Amino acid sequence: MYVVFEGVDCVGKSTQISLLKECFKEAVFTAEPGGTKLGTHLRELLLHKPYQLDKKTELLLFLADRAQHYEEVLKANQDKLIISDRSFISGMAYAKDFENEELFRLNAFALENFFPQKVIFLKGDKNLIKERLSQKEQDAIEKRGIGYFLSVQDKLENTLQFLKEKINLQVLTLNANDTKENLHQKIKDFLR
């Protein structure tokens, strides 16, 4: 089973994934971008932008990472439980200037139509995201501010709705303001 965590920065995805590592020791844990050597380099390039990239170039770099991630990680482990910190769903939401149909086709190509079966969507309110963002050193994307994250969060929700009509996708939407223990229990129940 291929499971992905989705949500903007600072909603607790990493915390919940760390807790799952104790419960699912045989699972393959990965991340997008950055789940491969190429992905690590592309992530660094995209988050710390030594030069200005246009939106199409940025999208194509993320797709290159996704295709490599599929070949190296997803395809090789498709008979195991795979838990990923983000996926093509985030890629679609962050690529706000492109149409969903076009993004879906490009991602289907990069992933050879291998899509997650389950999505855990952690949704935070403005105060939670703002507070957690203020507590960390920010990369180029995080410096775009709270308004940007709230619009991406809305786009994530819309993207998930769009994808439910395209692929067989179970989505668990959780309030990231809940305690980490409650969230962890709900996530474990969803995965069983």
Short mmCIF file of C-alpha atoms in Angstrom, two decimals:
data_model
loop_
_atom_site.label_atom_id
_atom_site.label_comp_id
_atom_site.label_asym_id
_atom_site.label_seq_id
_atom_site.Cartn_x
_atom_site.Cartn_y
_atom_site.Cartn_z
CA MET A 1 0.00 0.00 0.00
CA TYR A 2 1.23 3.46 -0.91
CA VAL A 3 0.29 6.11 1.68
CA VAL A 4 1.12 9.80 1.53
CA PHE A 5 1.00 12.65 4.02
CA GLU A 6 -0.11 15.97 2.60
CA GLY A 7 -0.35 19.42 4.10
CA VAL A 8 1.52 22.69 4.04
CA ASP A 9 4.67 23.22 6.08
CA CYS A 10 4.32 23.27 9.88
CA VAL A 11 1.16 21.14 10.23
CA GLY A 12 2.93 18.15 11.82
CA LYS A 13 3.57 15.77 8.93
CA SER A 14 7.14 15.01 10.05
CA THR A 15 6.04 14.44 13.65
CA GLN A 16 3.34 11.96 12.63
CA ILE A 17 5.65 10.14 10.22
CA SER A 18 8.25 9.79 13.00
CA LEU A 19 5.60 8.26 15.27
CA LEU A 20 4.61 5.79 12.53
CA LYS A 21 8.20 4.60 12.19
CA GLU A 22 7.79 2.98 15.62
CA CYS A 23 4.59 1.16 14.57
CA PHE A 24 5.47 0.14 11.02
CA LYS A 25 9.10 -0.92 11.23
CA GLU A 26 8.94 -2.85 7.93
CA ALA A 27 7.54 0.10 5.98
CA VAL A 28 9.54 2.09 3.46
CA PHE A 29 9.63 5.77 4.47
CA THR A 30 10.38 8.37 1.84
CA ALA A 31 9.77 12.00 0.90
CA GLU A 32 9.09 14.17 -2.13
CA PRO A 33 11.08 16.02 -3.15
CA GLY A 34 14.32 14.58 -1.84
CA GLY A 35 13.70 10.82 -1.65
CA THR A 36 16.62 10.09 -4.01
CA LYS A 37 20.13 11.50 -4.53
CA LEU A 38 18.87 13.47 -7.52
CA GLY A 39 15.88 14.60 -5.47
CA THR A 40 18.12 15.86 -2.68
CA HIS A 41 20.02 18.04 -5.15
CA LEU A 42 16.84 19.29 -6.82
CA ARG A 43 15.24 20.02 -3.44
CA GLU A 44 18.27 22.09 -2.46
CA LEU A 45 18.15 23.94 -5.77
CA LEU A 46 14.42 24.63 -5.52
CA LEU A 47 14.31 25.63 -1.84
CA HIS A 48 17.43 27.78 -1.75
CA LYS A 49 17.21 29.14 -5.31
CA PRO A 50 20.66 30.43 -6.22
CA TYR A 51 18.97 31.90 -9.30
CA GLN A 52 15.47 32.78 -10.43
CA LEU A 53 13.51 29.94 -12.07
CA ASP A 54 10.35 30.50 -14.06
CA LYS A 55 7.26 28.51 -13.06
CA LYS A 56 7.48 26.04 -15.95
CA THR A 57 11.14 25.25 -15.21
CA GLU A 58 10.33 24.75 -11.52
CA LEU A 59 7.44 22.40 -12.41
CA LEU A 60 9.63 20.35 -14.75
CA LEU A 61 12.36 19.99 -12.11
CA PHE A 62 9.79 18.67 -9.63
CA LEU A 63 8.52 16.24 -12.30
CA ALA A 64 12.08 15.05 -12.96
CA ASP A 65 12.48 14.34 -9.26
CA ARG A 66 9.13 12.55 -9.19
CA ALA A 67 10.03 10.30 -12.14
CA GLN A 68 13.36 9.37 -10.54
CA HIS A 69 11.66 8.79 -7.17
CA TYR A 70 9.18 6.47 -8.86
CA GLU A 71 11.97 4.46 -10.51
CA GLU A 72 14.22 4.22 -7.46
CA VAL A 73 11.78 4.02 -4.55
CA LEU A 74 8.13 3.45 -5.44
CA LYS A 75 8.48 0.90 -8.24
CA ALA A 76 11.09 -1.11 -6.33
CA ASN A 77 8.91 -1.29 -3.19
CA GLN A 78 5.35 -1.43 -4.52
CA ASP A 79 4.74 -4.75 -2.72
CA LYS A 80 5.52 -3.10 0.65
CA LEU A 81 3.92 -0.42 2.78
CA ILE A 82 5.31 2.88 1.49
CA ILE A 83 4.77 6.01 3.58
CA SER A 84 5.76 9.29 1.96
CA ASP A 85 6.09 12.82 3.25
CA ARG A 86 4.30 14.51 0.34
CA SER A 87 3.70 13.33 -3.20
CA PHE A 88 2.56 14.49 -6.62
CA ILE A 89 -0.54 15.91 -4.87
CA SER A 90 1.56 18.65 -3.27
CA GLY A 91 3.25 19.14 -6.61
CA MET A 92 -0.12 19.84 -8.19
CA ALA A 93 -1.18 22.20 -5.41
CA TYR A 94 2.05 24.19 -5.39
CA ALA A 95 1.95 24.53 -9.19
CA LYS A 96 -0.98 26.93 -8.85
CA ASP A 97 -0.52 28.53 -12.27
CA PHE A 98 -1.30 25.36 -14.24
CA GLU A 99 -4.56 23.51 -14.90
CA ASN A 100 -5.33 20.35 -12.91
CA GLU A 101 -5.90 18.25 -16.05
CA GLU A 102 -2.51 19.19 -17.46
CA LEU A 103 -0.77 18.58 -14.12
CA PHE A 104 -2.51 15.24 -13.71
CA ARG A 105 -1.36 14.06 -17.16
CA LEU A 106 2.24 15.13 -16.52
CA ASN A 107 2.32 13.44 -13.12
CA ALA A 108 0.66 10.27 -14.44
CA PHE A 109 3.45 10.11 -17.02
CA ALA A 110 6.20 10.65 -14.41
CA LEU A 111 4.65 8.03 -12.09
CA GLU A 112 3.63 5.53 -14.78
CA ASN A 113 0.12 5.78 -13.27
CA PHE A 114 1.28 4.54 -9.85
CA PHE A 115 -0.79 6.59 -7.42
CA PRO A 116 -1.23 6.45 -3.63
CA GLN A 117 -4.16 4.49 -2.25
CA LYS A 118 -4.46 6.53 0.95
CA VAL A 119 -3.82 10.17 1.79
CA ILE A 120 -3.55 11.72 5.25
CA PHE A 121 -4.25 15.44 4.83
CA LEU A 122 -3.24 17.52 7.85
CA LYS A 123 -4.98 20.87 7.77
CA GLY A 124 -3.90 23.71 10.04
CA ASP A 125 -5.54 27.00 10.85
CA LYS A 126 -3.90 30.37 10.28
CA ASN A 127 -2.69 30.77 13.88
CA LEU A 128 -1.08 27.32 14.07
CA ILE A 129 0.79 27.73 10.79
CA LYS A 130 1.87 31.29 11.63
CA GLU A 131 3.12 30.28 15.08
CA ARG A 132 5.09 27.27 13.83
CA LEU A 133 6.55 29.17 10.87
CA SER A 134 7.86 31.85 13.24
CA GLN A 135 9.77 29.19 15.20
CA LYS A 136 11.97 27.98 12.35
CA GLU A 137 14.50 29.19 9.85
CA GLN A 138 12.62 29.64 6.59
CA ASP A 139 13.55 28.48 3.11
CA ALA A 140 12.56 30.29 -0.12
CA ILE A 141 9.07 28.77 -0.17
CA GLU A 142 8.37 29.39 3.53
CA LYS A 143 9.38 33.04 3.13
CA ARG A 144 6.35 33.53 0.87
CA GLY A 145 4.27 33.98 4.03
CA ILE A 146 1.09 32.80 5.72
CA GLY A 147 -1.24 33.98 2.94
CA TYR A 148 0.65 31.84 0.46
CA PHE A 149 0.38 28.76 2.70
CA LEU A 150 -3.33 29.22 3.27
CA SER A 151 -3.92 29.50 -0.48
CA VAL A 152 -1.83 26.35 -1.08
CA GLN A 153 -3.80 24.56 1.63
CA ASP A 154 -7.03 25.49 -0.16
CA LYS A 155 -5.50 24.29 -3.44
CA LEU A 156 -4.52 21.00 -1.75
CA GLU A 157 -8.14 20.48 -0.74
CA ASN A 158 -9.35 21.26 -4.25
CA THR A 159 -6.69 18.99 -5.76
CA LEU A 160 -7.73 16.11 -3.51
CA GLN A 161 -11.35 16.60 -4.58
CA PHE A 162 -10.30 16.61 -8.24
CA LEU A 163 -8.21 13.45 -7.77
CA LYS A 164 -11.01 11.55 -6.02
CA GLU A 165 -12.87 11.74 -9.34
CA LYS A 166 -9.82 10.53 -11.31
CA ILE A 167 -8.30 7.74 -9.21
CA ASN A 168 -9.26 5.41 -6.38
CA LEU A 169 -8.14 7.52 -3.42
CA GLN A 170 -9.10 7.33 0.25
CA VAL A 171 -8.51 10.62 2.07
CA LEU A 172 -8.39 11.19 5.83
CA THR A 173 -8.56 14.92 6.59
CA LEU A 174 -7.42 15.83 10.10
CA ASN A 175 -7.32 19.06 12.09
CA ALA A 176 -3.61 19.66 12.72
CA ASN A 177 -4.54 21.61 15.87
CA ASP A 178 -5.48 18.32 17.57
CA THR A 179 -2.95 16.71 19.92
CA LYS A 180 -0.21 14.65 18.31
CA GLU A 181 -1.42 11.61 20.27
CA ASN A 182 -5.00 11.90 18.98
CA LEU A 183 -3.77 12.46 15.44
CA HIS A 184 -1.46 9.45 15.70
CA GLN A 185 -4.29 7.18 16.83
CA LYS A 186 -6.60 8.33 14.03
CA ILE A 187 -3.84 7.80 11.47
CA LYS A 188 -3.03 4.29 12.76
CA ASP A 189 -6.73 3.37 12.59
CA PHE A 190 -6.90 4.66 9.00
CA LEU A 191 -3.89 2.58 7.96
CA ARG A 192 -5.17 -0.70 9.41
#
